[in-house]
C-alpha cells in the first residue's frame, strides 16, 4: 500500500473527525460528552482538523523516482485496517448515535459520590438550611448539598423539592431509591453521580426516569456515611431537561 493512498486516507479520517465534532456541536450533543468550558478547545481542534485534512488531501502524488522506494511494505493491509479502524469506528458512532447519556449499568458500577462537597463559593453559609422549604435547582444544587451535609443535625423535618432521575443499587430495599444528577467537570469520563436517598412508596418509579419530588428531610446514611435522606411525599414524572448534566467544577474532600 503506497504512501500516497495513506495520506489521502488520513486526510479523510481527519476530515471525518472534524465533521463529527461539528455535527455534535450544532445538534447540541457535544455538551453531553464534554463540559461547556471545553467547547472552545473542541472548536479549535475542529478548525485544525479541517486545515490539516485539506492539506493532506490536496497533496499531489510524487513522481516514481520518489515514491516506489518508500512504499509501506512493512505493514500488511490487515494491520493498517486495524490501526485506522480505531479512528473510523468513533467517527461512525458519532454520526449515527443520538443518545449519549450513561446507561444504568455504567452508573450502577460507579455508585453515588460518598465524599463531602467542599465549599467553593462565597454564598451565605446556611441560607438554604435556614429555610423551612428548600427548592433545589441546577444553579444551587451543590450549595444546597454542601449545606445539608454540613448541617445534618438541624435539617430534620424541613421540606425539600428537587428534580432528578431515579437510580437504584442492588443493596437498596424496595422502599429506597436515589433521586440523582450527574456532574461533569471536564468530560464524560469524569462524570460523577450525586443524589439524595429517597424513602417511601417508590415501587412505581422506574429507574432512569426523571421526576420532580417533594419530601421531608432527615439524617440517614449511605454506605456508612452520614447523608441527608428524604421521606417521599409526592413524585411527579417529568421529561429529561435539555441539559442533563451539572457542570459546576466541584472539588471533593477525600
PDB file of C-alpha atoms in Angstrom:
ATOM      1  CA  UNK A   1       0.000   0.000   0.000  1.00  0.00           C
ATOM      2  CA  UNK A   2       1.688   3.211  -1.137  1.00  0.00           C
ATOM      3  CA  UNK A   3       2.231   6.362   0.863  1.00  0.00           C
ATOM      4  CA  UNK A   4       0.023   8.461  -1.415  1.00  0.00           C
ATOM      5  CA  UNK A   5      -3.029   6.335  -0.571  1.00  0.00           C
ATOM      6  CA  UNK A   6      -2.223   6.516   3.155  1.00  0.00           C
ATOM      7  CA  UNK A   7      -2.025  10.316   3.001  1.00  0.00           C
ATOM      8  CA  UNK A   8      -5.452  10.516   1.357  1.00  0.00           C
ATOM      9  CA  UNK A   9      -6.926   8.100   3.881  1.00  0.00           C
ATOM     10  CA  UNK A  10      -5.529  10.078   6.804  1.00  0.00           C
ATOM     11  CA  UNK A  11      -6.872  13.270   5.288  1.00  0.00           C
ATOM     12  CA  UNK A  12     -10.349  11.753   5.039  1.00  0.00           C
ATOM     13  CA  UNK A  13     -10.196  10.492   8.621  1.00  0.00           C
ATOM     14  CA  UNK A  14      -9.187  13.919   9.932  1.00  0.00           C
ATOM     15  CA  UNK A  15     -11.977  15.494   7.901  1.00  0.00           C
ATOM     16  CA  UNK A  16     -14.394  12.930   9.355  1.00  0.00           C
ATOM     17  CA  UNK A  17     -13.334  13.768  12.912  1.00  0.00           C
ATOM     18  CA  UNK A  18     -13.836  17.464  12.214  1.00  0.00           C
ATOM     19  CA  UNK A  19     -17.283  16.873  10.699  1.00  0.00           C
ATOM     20  CA  UNK A  20     -18.235  14.676  13.652  1.00  0.00           C
ATOM     21  CA  UNK A  21     -17.313  17.446  16.134  1.00  0.00           C
ATOM     22  CA  UNK A  22     -19.257  19.943  14.018  1.00  0.00           C
ATOM     23  CA  UNK A  23     -22.301  17.654  13.915  1.00  0.00           C
ATOM     24  CA  UNK A  24     -22.240  17.125  17.686  1.00  0.00           C
ATOM     25  CA  UNK A  25     -21.851  20.875  18.251  1.00  0.00           C
ATOM     26  CA  UNK A  26     -24.749  22.008  16.053  1.00  0.00           C
ATOM     27  CA  UNK A  27     -27.007  19.210  17.347  1.00  0.00           C
ATOM     28  CA  UNK A  28     -26.354  20.176  20.978  1.00  0.00           C
ATOM     29  CA  UNK A  29     -24.927  16.767  21.870  1.00  0.00           C
ATOM     30  CA  UNK A  30     -21.349  17.944  22.401  1.00  0.00           C
ATOM     31  CA  UNK A  31     -22.093  19.080  25.971  1.00  0.00           C
ATOM     32  CA  UNK A  32     -23.172  15.504  26.764  1.00  0.00           C
ATOM     33  CA  UNK A  33     -19.586  14.425  26.120  1.00  0.00           C
ATOM     34  CA  UNK A  34     -17.568  17.423  27.315  1.00  0.00           C
ATOM     35  CA  UNK A  35     -18.221  20.291  29.726  1.00  0.00           C
ATOM     36  CA  UNK A  36     -19.131  23.706  28.251  1.00  0.00           C
ATOM     37  CA  UNK A  37     -15.775  25.148  29.337  1.00  0.00           C
ATOM     38  CA  UNK A  38     -14.106  22.678  26.946  1.00  0.00           C
ATOM     39  CA  UNK A  39     -16.147  23.788  23.905  1.00  0.00           C
ATOM     40  CA  UNK A  40     -13.597  26.439  22.757  1.00  0.00           C
ATOM     41  CA  UNK A  41     -10.857  23.784  22.714  1.00  0.00           C
ATOM     42  CA  UNK A  42     -13.086  21.421  20.737  1.00  0.00           C
ATOM     43  CA  UNK A  43     -13.833  24.137  18.156  1.00  0.00           C
ATOM     44  CA  UNK A  44     -10.134  24.941  17.883  1.00  0.00           C
ATOM     45  CA  UNK A  45      -9.456  21.262  17.246  1.00  0.00           C
ATOM     46  CA  UNK A  46     -12.267  21.260  14.676  1.00  0.00           C
ATOM     47  CA  UNK A  47     -10.579  24.064  12.745  1.00  0.00           C
ATOM     48  CA  UNK A  48      -7.176  22.340  12.975  1.00  0.00           C
ATOM     49  CA  UNK A  49      -8.601  19.034  11.702  1.00  0.00           C
ATOM     50  CA  UNK A  50     -10.165  20.768   8.697  1.00  0.00           C
ATOM     51  CA  UNK A  51      -6.958  22.600   7.770  1.00  0.00           C
ATOM     52  CA  UNK A  52      -4.685  19.557   8.145  1.00  0.00           C
ATOM     53  CA  UNK A  53      -7.107  17.280   6.302  1.00  0.00           C
ATOM     54  CA  UNK A  54      -7.346  19.670   3.356  1.00  0.00           C
ATOM     55  CA  UNK A  55      -3.558  19.951   3.165  1.00  0.00           C
ATOM     56  CA  UNK A  56      -3.210  16.170   3.055  1.00  0.00           C
ATOM     57  CA  UNK A  57      -5.996  15.741   0.526  1.00  0.00           C
ATOM     58  CA  UNK A  58      -4.541  18.424  -1.759  1.00  0.00           C
ATOM     59  CA  UNK A  59      -1.033  16.972  -1.656  1.00  0.00           C
ATOM     60  CA  UNK A  60      -0.118  15.740  -5.111  1.00  0.00           C
ATOM     61  CA  UNK A  61       1.263  12.329  -5.894  1.00  0.00           C
ATOM     62  CA  UNK A  62       5.035  12.388  -6.231  1.00  0.00           C
ATOM     63  CA  UNK A  63       6.893  11.045  -9.203  1.00  0.00           C
ATOM     64  CA  UNK A  64       8.024   7.444  -9.499  1.00  0.00           C
ATOM     65  CA  UNK A  65      11.580   8.324  -8.525  1.00  0.00           C
ATOM     66  CA  UNK A  66      10.379   9.315  -5.085  1.00  0.00           C
ATOM     67  CA  UNK A  67       7.531   7.022  -4.185  1.00  0.00           C
ATOM     68  CA  UNK A  68       8.406   3.471  -5.130  1.00  0.00           C
ATOM     69  CA  UNK A  69      11.264   3.148  -2.691  1.00  0.00           C
ATOM     70  CA  UNK A  70       9.129   4.422   0.156  1.00  0.00           C
ATOM     71  CA  UNK A  71       6.179   2.102  -0.283  1.00  0.00           C
ATOM     72  CA  UNK A  72       4.857   0.815   3.019  1.00  0.00           C
ATOM     73  CA  UNK A  73       5.856  -2.814   2.656  1.00  0.00           C
ATOM     74  CA  UNK A  74       6.428  -3.490   6.322  1.00  0.00           C
ATOM     75  CA  UNK A  75       2.744  -3.031   7.231  1.00  0.00           C
ATOM     76  CA  UNK A  76       0.215  -5.516   5.957  1.00  0.00           C
ATOM     77  CA  UNK A  77      -3.257  -4.479   4.840  1.00  0.00           C
ATOM     78  CA  UNK A  78      -4.811  -6.129   7.916  1.00  0.00           C
ATOM     79  CA  UNK A  79      -2.537  -4.204  10.298  1.00  0.00           C
ATOM     80  CA  UNK A  80      -3.354  -0.913   8.583  1.00  0.00           C
ATOM     81  CA  UNK A  81      -7.068  -1.718   8.601  1.00  0.00           C
ATOM     82  CA  UNK A  82      -6.937  -2.387  12.343  1.00  0.00           C
ATOM     83  CA  UNK A  83      -4.991   0.796  13.033  1.00  0.00           C
ATOM     84  CA  UNK A  84      -7.286   3.085  11.071  1.00  0.00           C
ATOM     85  CA  UNK A  85     -10.455   1.401  12.322  1.00  0.00           C
ATOM     86  CA  UNK A  86      -9.591   2.874  15.734  1.00  0.00           C
ATOM     87  CA  UNK A  87     -10.383   6.239  14.143  1.00  0.00           C
ATOM     88  CA  UNK A  88     -13.170   5.160  11.809  1.00  0.00           C
ATOM     89  CA  UNK A  89     -15.337   3.460  14.464  1.00  0.00           C
ATOM     90  CA  UNK A  90     -15.632   6.522  16.791  1.00  0.00           C
ATOM     91  CA  UNK A  91     -16.369   8.725  13.768  1.00  0.00           C
ATOM     92  CA  UNK A  92     -19.075   6.322  12.604  1.00  0.00           C
ATOM     93  CA  UNK A  93     -20.640   6.128  16.062  1.00  0.00           C
ATOM     94  CA  UNK A  94     -20.511   9.906  16.444  1.00  0.00           C
ATOM     95  CA  UNK A  95     -22.673  10.274  13.335  1.00  0.00           C
ATOM     96  CA  UNK A  96     -25.241   7.530  13.998  1.00  0.00           C
ATOM     97  CA  UNK A  97     -25.759   7.705  17.776  1.00  0.00           C
ATOM     98  CA  UNK A  98     -28.427  10.022  19.165  1.00  0.00           C
ATOM     99  CA  UNK A  99     -28.277   9.098  22.861  1.00  0.00           C
ATOM    100  CA  UNK A 100     -25.014   9.878  24.644  1.00  0.00           C
ATOM    101  CA  UNK A 101     -26.218   9.542  28.240  1.00  0.00           C
ATOM    102  CA  UNK A 102     -24.599   6.995  30.526  1.00  0.00           C
ATOM    103  CA  UNK A 103     -26.509   3.742  30.863  1.00  0.00           C
ATOM    104  CA  UNK A 104     -27.940   2.459  34.123  1.00  0.00           C
ATOM    105  CA  UNK A 105     -25.406  -0.376  34.111  1.00  0.00           C
ATOM    106  CA  UNK A 106     -22.495   2.064  33.949  1.00  0.00           C
ATOM    107  CA  UNK A 107     -23.964   4.215  36.717  1.00  0.00           C
ATOM    108  CA  UNK A 108     -24.551   1.189  38.945  1.00  0.00           C
ATOM    109  CA  UNK A 109     -20.868   0.317  38.732  1.00  0.00           C
ATOM    110  CA  UNK A 110     -19.809   3.847  39.651  1.00  0.00           C
ATOM    111  CA  UNK A 111     -22.158   4.370  42.577  1.00  0.00           C
ATOM    112  CA  UNK A 112     -23.007   7.693  44.156  1.00  0.00           C
ATOM    113  CA  UNK A 113     -20.306  10.019  45.403  1.00  0.00           C
ATOM    114  CA  UNK A 114     -19.805   9.414  49.118  1.00  0.00           C
ATOM    115  CA  UNK A 115     -17.421  12.277  49.800  1.00  0.00           C
ATOM    116  CA  UNK A 116     -18.385  15.614  51.206  1.00  0.00           C
ATOM    117  CA  UNK A 117     -18.642  18.513  48.793  1.00  0.00           C
ATOM    118  CA  UNK A 118     -16.168  21.232  49.618  1.00  0.00           C
ATOM    119  CA  UNK A 119     -17.370  24.797  49.853  1.00  0.00           C
ATOM    120  CA  UNK A 120     -16.188  26.702  46.803  1.00  0.00           C
ATOM    121  CA  UNK A 121     -18.153  29.937  46.557  1.00  0.00           C
ATOM    122  CA  UNK A 122     -18.821  32.940  48.742  1.00  0.00           C
ATOM    123  CA  UNK A 123     -22.566  32.330  49.131  1.00  0.00           C
ATOM    124  CA  UNK A 124     -24.120  32.992  52.538  1.00  0.00           C
ATOM    125  CA  UNK A 125     -23.494  29.872  54.606  1.00  0.00           C
ATOM    126  CA  UNK A 126     -26.752  28.415  55.870  1.00  0.00           C
ATOM    127  CA  UNK A 127     -29.073  30.487  53.689  1.00  0.00           C
ATOM    128  CA  UNK A 128     -30.771  27.345  52.408  1.00  0.00           C
ATOM    129  CA  UNK A 129     -30.890  25.154  55.522  1.00  0.00           C
ATOM    130  CA  UNK A 130     -32.389  28.052  57.471  1.00  0.00           C
ATOM    131  CA  UNK A 131     -35.463  27.873  55.261  1.00  0.00           C
ATOM    132  CA  UNK A 132     -38.377  25.595  56.088  1.00  0.00           C
ATOM    133  CA  UNK A 133     -38.982  24.863  52.392  1.00  0.00           C
ATOM    134  CA  UNK A 134     -35.880  24.235  50.265  1.00  0.00           C
ATOM    135  CA  UNK A 135     -36.034  24.252  46.474  1.00  0.00           C
ATOM    136  CA  UNK A 136     -33.078  22.688  44.674  1.00  0.00           C
ATOM    137  CA  UNK A 137     -32.211  23.995  41.190  1.00  0.00           C
ATOM    138  CA  UNK A 138     -29.344  23.424  38.766  1.00  0.00           C
ATOM    139  CA  UNK A 139     -27.805  26.698  39.927  1.00  0.00           C
ATOM    140  CA  UNK A 140     -27.840  25.972  43.663  1.00  0.00           C
ATOM    141  CA  UNK A 141     -27.561  22.146  43.588  1.00  0.00           C
ATOM    142  CA  UNK A 142     -24.102  21.950  45.136  1.00  0.00           C
ATOM    143  CA  UNK A 143     -24.706  24.842  47.524  1.00  0.00           C
ATOM    144  CA  UNK A 144     -27.712  23.054  48.980  1.00  0.00           C
ATOM    145  CA  UNK A 145     -25.962  19.680  49.077  1.00  0.00           C
ATOM    146  CA  UNK A 146     -22.985  21.278  50.794  1.00  0.00           C
ATOM    147  CA  UNK A 147     -25.149  22.953  53.433  1.00  0.00           C
ATOM    148  CA  UNK A 148     -27.193  19.837  54.129  1.00  0.00           C
ATOM    149  CA  UNK A 149     -24.106  17.666  54.513  1.00  0.00           C
ATOM    150  CA  UNK A 150     -22.603  20.147  56.953  1.00  0.00           C
ATOM    151  CA  UNK A 151     -25.786  20.689  58.957  1.00  0.00           C
ATOM    152  CA  UNK A 152     -27.266  17.204  59.202  1.00  0.00           C
ATOM    153  CA  UNK A 153     -28.328  17.678  62.821  1.00  0.00           C
ATOM    154  CA  UNK A 154     -30.531  20.689  62.002  1.00  0.00           C
ATOM    155  CA  UNK A 155     -32.351  19.557  58.837  1.00  0.00           C
ATOM    156  CA  UNK A 156     -34.925  17.239  60.451  1.00  0.00           C
ATOM    157  CA  UNK A 157     -38.462  17.955  59.233  1.00  0.00           C
ATOM    158  CA  UNK A 158     -37.579  20.553  56.593  1.00  0.00           C
ATOM    159  CA  UNK A 159     -39.403  20.328  53.267  1.00  0.00           C
ATOM    160  CA  UNK A 160     -37.388  19.901  50.066  1.00  0.00           C
ATOM    161  CA  UNK A 161     -38.221  19.868  46.365  1.00  0.00           C
ATOM    162  CA  UNK A 162     -35.857  18.783  43.619  1.00  0.00           C
ATOM    163  CA  UNK A 163     -35.712  17.070  40.238  1.00  0.00           C
ATOM    164  CA  UNK A 164     -33.534  14.232  39.019  1.00  0.00           C
ATOM    165  CA  UNK A 165     -33.516  10.715  37.649  1.00  0.00           C
ATOM    166  CA  UNK A 166     -34.182   7.550  39.620  1.00  0.00           C
ATOM    167  CA  UNK A 167     -31.116   5.491  40.494  1.00  0.00           C
ATOM    168  CA  UNK A 168     -31.028   2.119  42.222  1.00  0.00           C
ATOM    169  CA  UNK A 169     -28.308  -0.116  43.603  1.00  0.00           C
ATOM    170  CA  UNK A 170     -28.569  -3.817  44.365  1.00  0.00           C
ATOM    171  CA  UNK A 171     -28.494  -3.295  48.128  1.00  0.00           C
ATOM    172  CA  UNK A 172     -31.398  -0.800  48.118  1.00  0.00           C
ATOM    173  CA  UNK A 173     -34.651  -2.026  49.640  1.00  0.00           C
ATOM    174  CA  UNK A 174     -37.964  -1.930  47.762  1.00  0.00           C
ATOM    175  CA  UNK A 175     -38.733   1.350  49.502  1.00  0.00           C
ATOM    176  CA  UNK A 176     -35.413   3.005  48.605  1.00  0.00           C
ATOM    177  CA  UNK A 177     -34.130   4.827  45.521  1.00  0.00           C
ATOM    178  CA  UNK A 178     -31.884   7.822  44.950  1.00  0.00           C
ATOM    179  CA  UNK A 179     -33.024  10.938  43.129  1.00  0.00           C
ATOM    180  CA  UNK A 180     -29.841  11.782  41.275  1.00  0.00           C
ATOM    181  CA  UNK A 181     -27.909  14.038  38.916  1.00  0.00           C
ATOM    182  CA  UNK A 182     -24.666  13.631  37.007  1.00  0.00           C
ATOM    183  CA  UNK A 183     -21.901  16.202  37.339  1.00  0.00           C
ATOM    184  CA  UNK A 184     -19.221  16.712  34.696  1.00  0.00           C
ATOM    185  CA  UNK A 185     -16.029  18.660  35.330  1.00  0.00           C
ATOM    186  CA  UNK A 186     -14.164  18.072  32.051  1.00  0.00           C
ATOM    187  CA  UNK A 187     -15.671  15.243  30.009  1.00  0.00           C
ATOM    188  CA  UNK A 188     -17.996  12.262  30.296  1.00  0.00           C
ATOM    189  CA  UNK A 189     -15.113  10.103  31.552  1.00  0.00           C
ATOM    190  CA  UNK A 190     -15.037  12.027  34.859  1.00  0.00           C
ATOM    191  CA  UNK A 191     -18.836  12.139  35.249  1.00  0.00           C
ATOM    192  CA  UNK A 192     -19.806  11.765  38.919  1.00  0.00           C
ATOM    193  CA  UNK A 193     -23.172  10.681  40.281  1.00  0.00           C
ATOM    194  CA  UNK A 194     -24.691  12.771  43.103  1.00  0.00           C
ATOM    195  CA  UNK A 195     -28.005  12.057  44.704  1.00  0.00           C
ATOM    196  CA  UNK A 196     -30.325  12.077  47.684  1.00  0.00           C
ATOM    197  CA  UNK A 197     -31.567   8.865  49.268  1.00  0.00           C
ATOM    198  CA  UNK A 198     -35.341   8.666  48.934  1.00  0.00           C
ATOM    199  CA  UNK A 199     -37.555   6.535  51.198  1.00  0.00           C
ATOM    200  CA  UNK A 200     -41.220   5.727  50.706  1.00  0.00           C
ATOM    201  CA  UNK A 201     -43.611   4.355  48.110  1.00  0.00           C
ATOM    202  CA  UNK A 202     -41.113   4.273  45.233  1.00  0.00           C
ATOM    203  CA  UNK A 203     -42.084   0.949  43.663  1.00  0.00           C
ATOM    204  CA  UNK A 204     -43.715   2.631  40.658  1.00  0.00           C
ATOM    205  CA  UNK A 205     -40.755   4.926  39.981  1.00  0.00           C
ATOM    206  CA  UNK A 206     -38.832   3.442  37.066  1.00  0.00           C
ATOM    207  CA  UNK A 207     -35.019   3.529  37.108  1.00  0.00           C
ATOM    208  CA  UNK A 208     -33.560   6.293  34.878  1.00  0.00           C
ATOM    209  CA  UNK A 209     -36.920   8.108  34.567  1.00  0.00           C
ATOM    210  CA  UNK A 210     -36.992  11.755  35.658  1.00  0.00           C
ATOM    211  CA  UNK A 211     -39.163  13.051  38.483  1.00  0.00           C
ATOM    212  CA  UNK A 212     -39.782  16.188  40.493  1.00  0.00           C
ATOM    213  CA  UNK A 213     -40.182  15.077  44.088  1.00  0.00           C
ATOM    214  CA  UNK A 214     -41.144  16.717  47.337  1.00  0.00           C
ATOM    215  CA  UNK A 215     -40.474  15.284  50.761  1.00  0.00           C
ATOM    216  CA  UNK A 216     -39.225  15.750  54.299  1.00  0.00           C
ATOM    217  CA  UNK A 217     -35.544  15.762  55.198  1.00  0.00           C
ATOM    218  CA  UNK A 218     -33.912  13.713  57.895  1.00  0.00           C
ATOM    219  CA  UNK A 219     -30.457  12.409  58.767  1.00  0.00           C
ATOM    220  CA  UNK A 220     -29.586   8.983  57.368  1.00  0.00           C
ATOM    221  CA  UNK A 221     -26.671   7.016  55.982  1.00  0.00           C
ATOM    222  CA  UNK A 222     -25.285   5.660  52.710  1.00  0.00           C
ATOM    223  CA  UNK A 223     -22.562   3.009  52.887  1.00  0.00           C
ATOM    224  CA  UNK A 224     -21.644   4.125  56.384  1.00  0.00           C
ATOM    225  CA  UNK A 225     -21.549   7.854  55.533  1.00  0.00           C
ATOM    226  CA  UNK A 226     -23.971  10.297  57.165  1.00  0.00           C
ATOM    227  CA  UNK A 227     -26.141  11.853  54.440  1.00  0.00           C
ATOM    228  CA  UNK A 228     -29.432  13.717  54.085  1.00  0.00           C
ATOM    229  CA  UNK A 229     -32.365  11.383  53.392  1.00  0.00           C
ATOM    230  CA  UNK A 230     -35.796  12.354  52.052  1.00  0.00           C
ATOM    231  CA  UNK A 231     -39.078  10.801  53.135  1.00  0.00           C
ATOM    232  CA  UNK A 232     -41.139  10.954  49.946  1.00  0.00           C
ATOM    233  CA  UNK A 233     -44.423  12.874  49.925  1.00  0.00           C
ATOM    234  CA  UNK A 234     -45.083  13.328  46.215  1.00  0.00           C
ATOM    235  CA  UNK A 235     -43.412  12.419  42.926  1.00  0.00           C
ATOM    236  CA  UNK A 236     -44.312  13.804  39.505  1.00  0.00           C
ATOM    237  CA  UNK A 237     -42.793  12.274  36.374  1.00  0.00           C
ATOM    238  CA  UNK A 238     -41.194  14.841  34.055  1.00  0.00           C
ATOM    239  CA  UNK A 239     -39.294  14.934  30.773  1.00  0.00           C
ATOM    240  CA  UNK A 240     -35.478  14.971  30.989  1.00  0.00           C
ATOM    241  CA  UNK A 241     -34.134  18.536  30.895  1.00  0.00           C
ATOM    242  CA  UNK A 242     -32.241  19.807  27.884  1.00  0.00           C
ATOM    243  CA  UNK A 243     -29.046  19.823  29.938  1.00  0.00           C
ATOM    244  CA  UNK A 244     -28.987  16.606  31.955  1.00  0.00           C
ATOM    245  CA  UNK A 245     -25.529  17.285  33.444  1.00  0.00           C
ATOM    246  CA  UNK A 246     -24.484  19.700  36.149  1.00  0.00           C
ATOM    247  CA  UNK A 247     -21.261  21.421  35.152  1.00  0.00           C
ATOM    248  CA  UNK A 248     -20.063  23.204  38.277  1.00  0.00           C
ATOM    249  CA  UNK A 249     -16.421  22.454  38.997  1.00  0.00           C
ATOM    250  CA  UNK A 250     -16.669  20.769  42.397  1.00  0.00           C
ATOM    251  CA  UNK A 251     -13.673  19.712  44.445  1.00  0.00           C
ATOM    252  CA  UNK A 252     -14.060  16.692  46.667  1.00  0.00           C
ATOM    253  CA  UNK A 253     -12.605  16.141  50.113  1.00  0.00           C
ATOM    254  CA  UNK A 254     -11.084  12.680  50.117  1.00  0.00           C
TER     255      UNK A 254
END
